[in-house]
Coordinates of C-alpha atoms in Angstrom, one line a residue:
M1 CA -274.6 -190.9 -61.7
P2 CA -271.8 -193.4 -62.4
N3 CA -272.7 -196.3 -64.6
Q4 CA -273.7 -199.1 -62.3
H5 CA -272.9 -201.8 -64.8
S6 CA -269.2 -201.2 -65.1
T7 CA -268.3 -203.5 -62.2
E8 CA -269.3 -207.2 -62.0
T9 CA -269.0 -209.3 -58.9
L10 CA -267.6 -212.7 -59.8
S11 CA -266.8 -215.7 -57.7
T12 CA -263.1 -216.6 -57.8
Q13 CA -260.6 -218.4 -55.6
T14 CA -259.5 -215.9 -52.9
S15 CA -259.2 -215.8 -49.2
S16 CA -262.8 -214.7 -49.0
S17 CA -265.7 -216.3 -50.9
F18 CA -266.3 -213.4 -53.4
F19 CA -264.1 -210.9 -55.3
S20 CA -265.2 -207.8 -57.2
L21 CA -263.7 -207.8 -60.6
S22 CA -263.8 -204.7 -62.8
V23 CA -264.0 -206.1 -66.3
A24 CA -264.7 -203.3 -68.7
P25 CA -265.8 -199.6 -69.1
G26 CA -269.5 -198.9 -68.9
K27 CA -269.5 -198.0 -72.5
V28 CA -266.9 -197.8 -75.3
I29 CA -267.3 -195.5 -78.3
R30 CA -264.7 -195.8 -81.1
G31 CA -264.3 -194.5 -84.6
A32 CA -262.8 -191.8 -86.7
G33 CA -264.0 -188.4 -85.6
V34 CA -266.3 -189.7 -82.9
L35 CA -265.4 -186.8 -80.5
S36 CA -267.7 -184.6 -82.5
T37 CA -270.7 -186.8 -81.7
V38 CA -270.4 -187.8 -78.1
A39 CA -271.3 -184.6 -76.1
G40 CA -274.7 -186.0 -75.3
E41 CA -273.2 -189.3 -74.0
V42 CA -270.9 -187.2 -71.8
A43 CA -273.7 -185.1 -70.5
N44 CA -275.5 -188.2 -69.4
L45 CA -272.8 -188.6 -66.7
G46 CA -272.7 -184.9 -65.5
T47 CA -272.8 -181.3 -66.5
R48 CA -269.8 -179.8 -64.9
P49 CA -266.8 -181.8 -66.0
L50 CA -263.2 -181.2 -64.8
I51 CA -261.1 -182.1 -67.8
I52 CA -257.5 -183.3 -66.9
A53 CA -254.7 -183.2 -69.4
G54 CA -250.9 -183.0 -69.5
N55 CA -249.0 -179.8 -70.1
Q56 CA -248.0 -181.0 -73.6
T57 CA -251.5 -181.8 -74.7
L58 CA -253.4 -178.8 -73.3
N59 CA -253.7 -176.9 -76.5
L60 CA -254.5 -180.1 -78.5
S61 CA -257.1 -181.0 -75.9
Q62 CA -258.7 -177.6 -76.1
E63 CA -259.1 -177.9 -79.9
S64 CA -260.2 -181.6 -79.9
L65 CA -262.8 -181.0 -77.2
Q66 CA -264.5 -178.0 -78.8
P67 CA -267.7 -180.1 -79.3
L68 CA -267.9 -180.5 -75.5
F69 CA -267.1 -176.9 -74.7
Q70 CA -269.8 -175.8 -77.2
F71 CA -272.5 -178.2 -75.9
P72 CA -275.1 -176.1 -74.1
E73 CA -275.6 -178.6 -71.2
L74 CA -271.9 -178.9 -70.4
H75 CA -269.8 -176.4 -68.4
P76 CA -266.3 -177.8 -68.5
I77 CA -262.9 -176.5 -67.4
L78 CA -259.6 -177.8 -68.6
V79 CA -256.7 -178.2 -66.1
S80 CA -253.2 -179.7 -66.3
Y81 CA -252.2 -182.5 -64.0
G82 CA -248.7 -181.0 -63.7
A83 CA -245.5 -183.0 -63.6
D84 CA -246.8 -186.5 -63.0
C85 CA -249.5 -188.7 -61.5
C86 CA -248.2 -187.9 -58.1
E87 CA -249.5 -186.9 -54.6
V88 CA -249.0 -183.2 -55.1
S89 CA -250.9 -183.2 -58.4
L90 CA -253.7 -185.3 -57.0
K91 CA -254.1 -182.9 -54.1
T92 CA -254.2 -179.9 -56.4
L93 CA -256.8 -181.5 -58.7
R94 CA -259.1 -182.5 -55.8
K95 CA -259.1 -178.8 -54.8
A96 CA -259.9 -177.8 -58.4
V97 CA -262.8 -180.3 -58.4
K98 CA -264.3 -178.6 -55.3
E99 CA -263.8 -175.1 -56.6
H100 CA -265.5 -175.9 -60.0
K101 CA -268.1 -178.0 -58.2
A102 CA -267.4 -180.7 -60.8
D103 CA -269.7 -183.6 -60.9
M104 CA -267.6 -185.7 -63.3
I105 CA -264.0 -186.1 -64.4
I106 CA -262.7 -186.4 -68.0
G107 CA -259.1 -187.5 -68.7
I108 CA -257.5 -186.8 -72.0
G109 CA -254.0 -187.8 -72.9
G110 CA -251.6 -190.6 -72.4
G111 CA -251.3 -193.1 -69.6
K112 CA -250.4 -190.7 -66.8
A113 CA -253.1 -188.2 -67.6
L114 CA -255.7 -191.0 -67.7
D115 CA -254.4 -192.6 -64.5
T116 CA -254.5 -189.3 -62.8
A117 CA -258.1 -188.6 -63.9
K118 CA -259.3 -192.1 -62.9
L119 CA -257.7 -191.8 -59.5
V120 CA -259.1 -188.4 -58.8
A121 CA -262.6 -189.7 -59.8
H122 CA -262.1 -192.7 -57.6
Q123 CA -261.0 -190.6 -54.6
L124 CA -264.0 -188.3 -54.9
T125 CA -266.5 -191.0 -56.0
L126 CA -267.3 -189.3 -59.4
P127 CA -267.9 -190.7 -62.8
V128 CA -265.0 -190.6 -65.2
V129 CA -264.5 -190.5 -69.0
T130 CA -261.2 -191.5 -70.6
I131 CA -260.1 -190.1 -74.0
P132 CA -256.7 -191.5 -75.1
T133 CA -254.6 -189.4 -77.4
S134 CA -252.3 -192.2 -78.4
G135 CA -252.1 -195.9 -78.7
G136 CA -249.4 -196.1 -76.1
T137 CA -251.4 -197.5 -73.2
C138 CA -254.4 -199.5 -72.0
A139 CA -255.0 -197.0 -69.2
A140 CA -258.1 -195.7 -70.8
W141 CA -259.7 -199.1 -70.1
T142 CA -258.4 -200.4 -66.8
A143 CA -259.5 -200.0 -63.1
L144 CA -255.9 -199.3 -62.0
S145 CA -253.8 -196.2 -61.6
N146 CA -250.0 -196.0 -61.1
V147 CA -248.7 -193.3 -58.8
Y148 CA -245.2 -191.8 -59.3
S149 CA -243.0 -189.3 -57.5
A150 CA -242.8 -185.7 -58.8
T151 CA -239.7 -186.8 -60.6
G152 CA -241.3 -189.8 -62.3
A153 CA -240.2 -192.7 -60.1
F154 CA -242.8 -195.4 -59.8
L155 CA -244.1 -195.6 -56.2
Y156 CA -247.2 -197.8 -56.1
D157 CA -250.5 -198.6 -57.9
V158 CA -254.1 -198.3 -56.8
A159 CA -256.8 -200.7 -57.6
L160 CA -259.9 -198.7 -58.5
S161 CA -263.5 -199.5 -57.7
R162 CA -264.5 -199.8 -61.3
C163 CA -263.4 -199.2 -64.9
P164 CA -264.2 -195.8 -66.5
D165 CA -267.8 -195.1 -67.1
L166 CA -267.1 -194.1 -70.7
L167 CA -264.1 -194.6 -73.0
I168 CA -263.9 -192.6 -76.2
L169 CA -261.4 -193.8 -78.8
D170 CA -261.2 -191.3 -81.6
Y171 CA -258.8 -192.6 -84.3
N172 CA -258.3 -189.2 -85.7
L173 CA -257.1 -187.9 -82.4
V174 CA -254.8 -190.9 -81.8
Q175 CA -253.3 -190.4 -85.2
T176 CA -252.0 -186.9 -84.2
A177 CA -249.7 -188.5 -81.6
P178 CA -246.0 -189.2 -82.5
Q179 CA -245.6 -192.7 -83.9
R180 CA -243.2 -193.5 -81.1
T181 CA -246.1 -193.6 -78.7
L182 CA -247.9 -196.4 -80.6
I183 CA -244.6 -198.3 -80.9
A184 CA -244.2 -198.1 -77.2
G185 CA -247.8 -199.2 -76.7
I186 CA -247.1 -202.2 -78.8
G187 CA -244.2 -203.1 -76.4
D188 CA -246.4 -202.5 -73.4
A189 CA -249.3 -204.6 -74.8
I190 CA -247.3 -207.5 -76.1
A191 CA -245.9 -208.0 -72.6
K192 CA -249.4 -209.3 -71.6
W193 CA -248.6 -212.7 -73.1
Y194 CA -245.1 -213.1 -71.7
E195 CA -246.2 -212.1 -68.2
A196 CA -249.7 -213.7 -68.0
S197 CA -248.5 -217.0 -69.5
V198 CA -245.8 -217.3 -66.8
S199 CA -247.9 -216.1 -63.8
S200 CA -251.2 -217.6 -64.8
G201 CA -250.8 -220.1 -67.6
H202 CA -251.2 -223.0 -65.2
L203 CA -254.3 -221.8 -63.4
Q204 CA -257.7 -223.3 -64.0
Q205 CA -260.2 -220.5 -63.2
T206 CA -262.3 -219.9 -66.3
L207 CA -261.8 -216.2 -66.6
I208 CA -258.0 -216.5 -66.1
I209 CA -257.8 -219.1 -68.8
A210 CA -259.8 -216.7 -71.1
A211 CA -257.4 -213.8 -70.2
V212 CA -254.3 -215.8 -70.9
Q213 CA -255.7 -217.0 -74.3
Q214 CA -256.6 -213.4 -75.1
A215 CA -253.0 -212.4 -74.3
R216 CA -251.8 -215.0 -76.8
V217 CA -254.2 -213.6 -79.4
L218 CA -253.0 -210.1 -78.7
R219 CA -249.4 -211.1 -79.1
D220 CA -250.2 -212.7 -82.5
I221 CA -252.0 -209.7 -83.7
L222 CA -249.1 -207.4 -82.8
L223 CA -246.4 -209.7 -84.3
Q224 CA -248.4 -210.0 -87.5
K225 CA -249.7 -206.5 -88.1
S226 CA -247.6 -203.9 -86.3
A227 CA -245.0 -203.4 -89.1
A228 CA -247.8 -202.8 -91.7
A229 CA -249.7 -200.6 -89.3
L230 CA -246.8 -198.3 -88.7
Q231 CA -246.3 -197.9 -92.4
S232 CA -249.8 -196.7 -93.0
P233 CA -251.2 -194.6 -90.0
G234 CA -255.0 -194.2 -90.1
S235 CA -255.5 -197.3 -92.2
E236 CA -257.6 -200.3 -91.3
V237 CA -254.7 -202.3 -90.1
W238 CA -253.4 -199.4 -88.1
Q239 CA -256.8 -199.1 -86.4
E240 CA -256.7 -202.8 -85.6
V241 CA -253.4 -202.4 -83.9
V242 CA -254.6 -199.4 -81.9
D243 CA -257.7 -201.5 -80.8
A244 CA -255.2 -204.1 -79.7
T245 CA -253.0 -201.8 -77.6
V246 CA -255.8 -199.7 -76.1
L247 CA -258.8 -202.1 -75.9
L248 CA -257.7 -205.7 -76.0
A249 CA -254.8 -205.2 -73.7
G250 CA -257.4 -203.8 -71.2
V251 CA -259.7 -206.7 -71.6
I252 CA -256.9 -209.1 -70.4
G253 CA -256.4 -207.2 -67.2
G254 CA -260.1 -206.9 -66.7
L255 CA -260.8 -210.7 -67.1
G256 CA -257.7 -211.9 -65.4
G257 CA -257.3 -209.3 -62.7
A258 CA -254.0 -208.4 -61.1
Q259 CA -252.7 -212.0 -61.5
C260 CA -252.6 -211.5 -65.3
R261 CA -251.3 -208.0 -65.4
T262 CA -247.7 -207.8 -64.6
V263 CA -244.7 -209.9 -63.7
A264 CA -241.0 -209.2 -64.3
A265 CA -241.3 -207.0 -67.4
H266 CA -243.2 -204.3 -65.5
A267 CA -241.2 -204.8 -62.3
V268 CA -238.0 -204.0 -64.3
H269 CA -239.8 -200.9 -65.7
N270 CA -240.6 -199.8 -62.2
G271 CA -237.0 -200.1 -61.1
L272 CA -235.7 -198.3 -64.2
T273 CA -237.9 -195.2 -63.4
H274 CA -235.7 -194.6 -60.4
I275 CA -232.6 -194.1 -62.5
S276 CA -233.9 -193.2 -65.9
R277 CA -233.1 -189.8 -67.4
H278 CA -236.5 -189.6 -69.1
E279 CA -235.0 -190.6 -72.5
S280 CA -237.5 -193.5 -72.6
I281 CA -241.2 -193.8 -72.1
H282 CA -243.3 -196.5 -70.3
G283 CA -243.9 -199.0 -73.1
E284 CA -240.2 -198.9 -74.1
K285 CA -239.0 -199.8 -70.6
V286 CA -241.6 -202.6 -70.5
A287 CA -240.5 -203.9 -73.9
Y288 CA -237.0 -204.1 -72.6
G289 CA -238.3 -205.7 -69.4
I290 CA -239.8 -208.6 -71.4
L291 CA -236.3 -209.4 -72.7
V292 CA -235.0 -209.3 -69.2
Q293 CA -237.7 -211.7 -68.0
L294 CA -237.1 -214.1 -70.9
R295 CA -233.3 -213.9 -70.1
L296 CA -234.0 -214.9 -66.5
E297 CA -236.0 -217.9 -67.7
E298 CA -233.1 -218.9 -69.8
M299 CA -230.4 -218.4 -67.1
I300 CA -232.2 -219.8 -64.1
Q301 CA -234.5 -222.5 -65.6
G302 CA -232.5 -223.3 -68.8
N303 CA -235.7 -222.6 -70.7
Q304 CA -235.0 -222.9 -74.4
L305 CA -238.5 -221.8 -75.3
A306 CA -237.8 -218.5 -73.6
A307 CA -234.5 -218.3 -75.4
S308 CA -236.3 -218.8 -78.8
A309 CA -239.0 -216.2 -77.8
R310 CA -236.3 -213.7 -76.9
Q311 CA -234.6 -214.1 -80.3
Q312 CA -238.0 -213.7 -82.0
L313 CA -238.7 -210.5 -80.1
L314 CA -235.2 -209.1 -80.9
K315 CA -236.0 -209.4 -84.6
F316 CA -239.5 -207.9 -84.1
Y317 CA -238.1 -205.0 -82.0
A318 CA -235.5 -204.3 -84.7
E319 CA -238.2 -204.2 -87.3
I320 CA -240.5 -201.7 -85.5
G321 CA -238.0 -199.7 -83.4
L322 CA -238.3 -201.0 -79.8
P323 CA -235.3 -201.0 -77.5
Q324 CA -233.3 -204.2 -77.2
K325 CA -230.7 -203.1 -74.5
L326 CA -230.0 -200.5 -71.9
A327 CA -228.3 -198.2 -74.3
D328 CA -231.4 -198.0 -76.4
L329 CA -233.2 -196.6 -73.3
G330 CA -230.6 -193.8 -73.0
L331 CA -228.8 -195.8 -70.3
G332 CA -225.6 -196.5 -72.3
N333 CA -223.5 -194.9 -69.6
I334 CA -225.3 -196.6 -66.6
T335 CA -223.0 -197.2 -63.6
L336 CA -222.8 -200.4 -61.6
G337 CA -224.4 -198.6 -58.7
E338 CA -227.4 -197.4 -60.8
L339 CA -227.9 -200.8 -62.2
Q340 CA -227.9 -202.3 -58.7
T341 CA -230.4 -199.6 -57.6
A342 CA -232.8 -200.5 -60.4
A343 CA -232.5 -204.2 -59.7
E344 CA -233.0 -203.8 -56.0
I345 CA -236.2 -201.8 -56.5
S346 CA -237.4 -204.4 -59.1
L347 CA -236.9 -207.1 -56.4
E348 CA -238.6 -205.3 -53.5
P349 CA -240.8 -207.7 -51.4
N350 CA -244.1 -206.4 -53.0
S351 CA -242.7 -206.5 -56.5
D352 CA -244.6 -208.3 -59.3
I353 CA -241.4 -210.0 -60.2
H354 CA -242.2 -212.5 -57.4
R355 CA -245.0 -213.9 -59.6
L356 CA -242.3 -215.7 -61.5
P357 CA -242.3 -219.4 -60.7
F358 CA -238.7 -219.3 -59.4
N359 CA -236.7 -217.1 -57.1
V360 CA -234.4 -214.4 -58.6
A361 CA -231.2 -213.2 -56.9
L362 CA -230.0 -209.6 -57.2
E363 CA -226.9 -210.7 -59.1
Q364 CA -229.0 -212.8 -61.5
L365 CA -231.3 -209.9 -62.3
M366 CA -228.4 -207.6 -62.9
A367 CA -226.8 -210.1 -65.2
A368 CA -230.0 -210.5 -67.2
M369 CA -230.4 -206.7 -67.5
V370 CA -227.0 -206.4 -69.3
S371 CA -227.4 -209.5 -71.5
T372 CA -230.7 -209.0 -73.3
T373 CA -229.1 -209.4 -76.7
A374 CA -227.0 -212.4 -75.8
P375 CA -226.8 -215.2 -78.4
I376 CA -229.3 -218.0 -77.9
D377 CA -226.6 -220.6 -77.0
V378 CA -225.4 -218.5 -74.0
N379 CA -227.4 -219.9 -71.1
R380 CA -225.6 -218.3 -68.2
V381 CA -223.9 -215.0 -67.7
S382 CA -221.3 -214.6 -65.0
T383 CA -221.9 -211.6 -62.7
R384 CA -218.2 -210.8 -63.2
G385 CA -219.2 -209.9 -66.8
I386 CA -221.5 -207.1 -65.6
S387 CA -218.7 -204.7 -65.3
D388 CA -217.9 -205.1 -69.0
E389 CA -221.3 -203.5 -69.7
V390 CA -221.4 -200.7 -67.1
K391 CA -219.2 -198.2 -65.4
E392 CA -217.9 -198.7 -61.9

């Protein structure tokens, strides 16, 4: 049965008197080589797991999960989620669950594999185990899944009934991922501070205050330790950064809820997925989106702290290899129409960008998107200058 302690009901200020907040997984097991020791823990949740992985990690997953396949009480099968966490894939996987008579779901891979596994488990009311293969995401922790089109365009997110029942973080497995994924995870995780502090820094609810402060701690850890971690994969400082991107980033969303998760940086990411040629991955788009958000704060509010923060991040990005402008995302030849499409989607009525404490016009967002590397003394960008950066 699912772990009944993974969801806590907490009083908070909403339209109703109570709100159910999913704070953390039922259990977290982390360490180097822990996958070889956890079969018994997995078997406590079910005996017929459907293991969901991406096409690129199927062979790696098969090898890494041998302890589960060899455990006598477990009868797993391994399936691919296909192109993306999309409606077609979810339908196919629900069918596979029924055919296998699965009584639990295991997700292994990056954010999309884990989001898919969590959402299938949610839809079928089954326990779920998450096993991240990279430090690129906090999806292993959170009670949230993002759904995309079959071509990778963001469509919507789904709030899940609880966090995963078991999270297994094996540093040896994460170390096999390309370093680019951890760099992207750093970009995704550091966004927590720049988004939560804007949307929620003024709020007085105890857990939201805690979430915002944890976001600040997360930012400081990443600014101070990322460069050293990337130079020595598998080291103690590298493990600390992986803990930050996978675990601590999840804590912030768990404590603060949707209010502390995303603002303009993720909204810009969502817009870019509708025009991106797949040259960039999630955390890279989010990292660029932070710069756009800070640029908006400069241009619209005249916020000099935001200007200073953007310059600090530009230096940090250059040091570890995060994108600073559209060209770094493979969008150096973006057209004016494509830029407008991405901006319009970022500004849709249900977009998280509206958690900013000011209104953003389409022309202002487009201007910010092409001026992320502007000098600190440039406080406004004329929309007429957009055409200098993009093709008509």
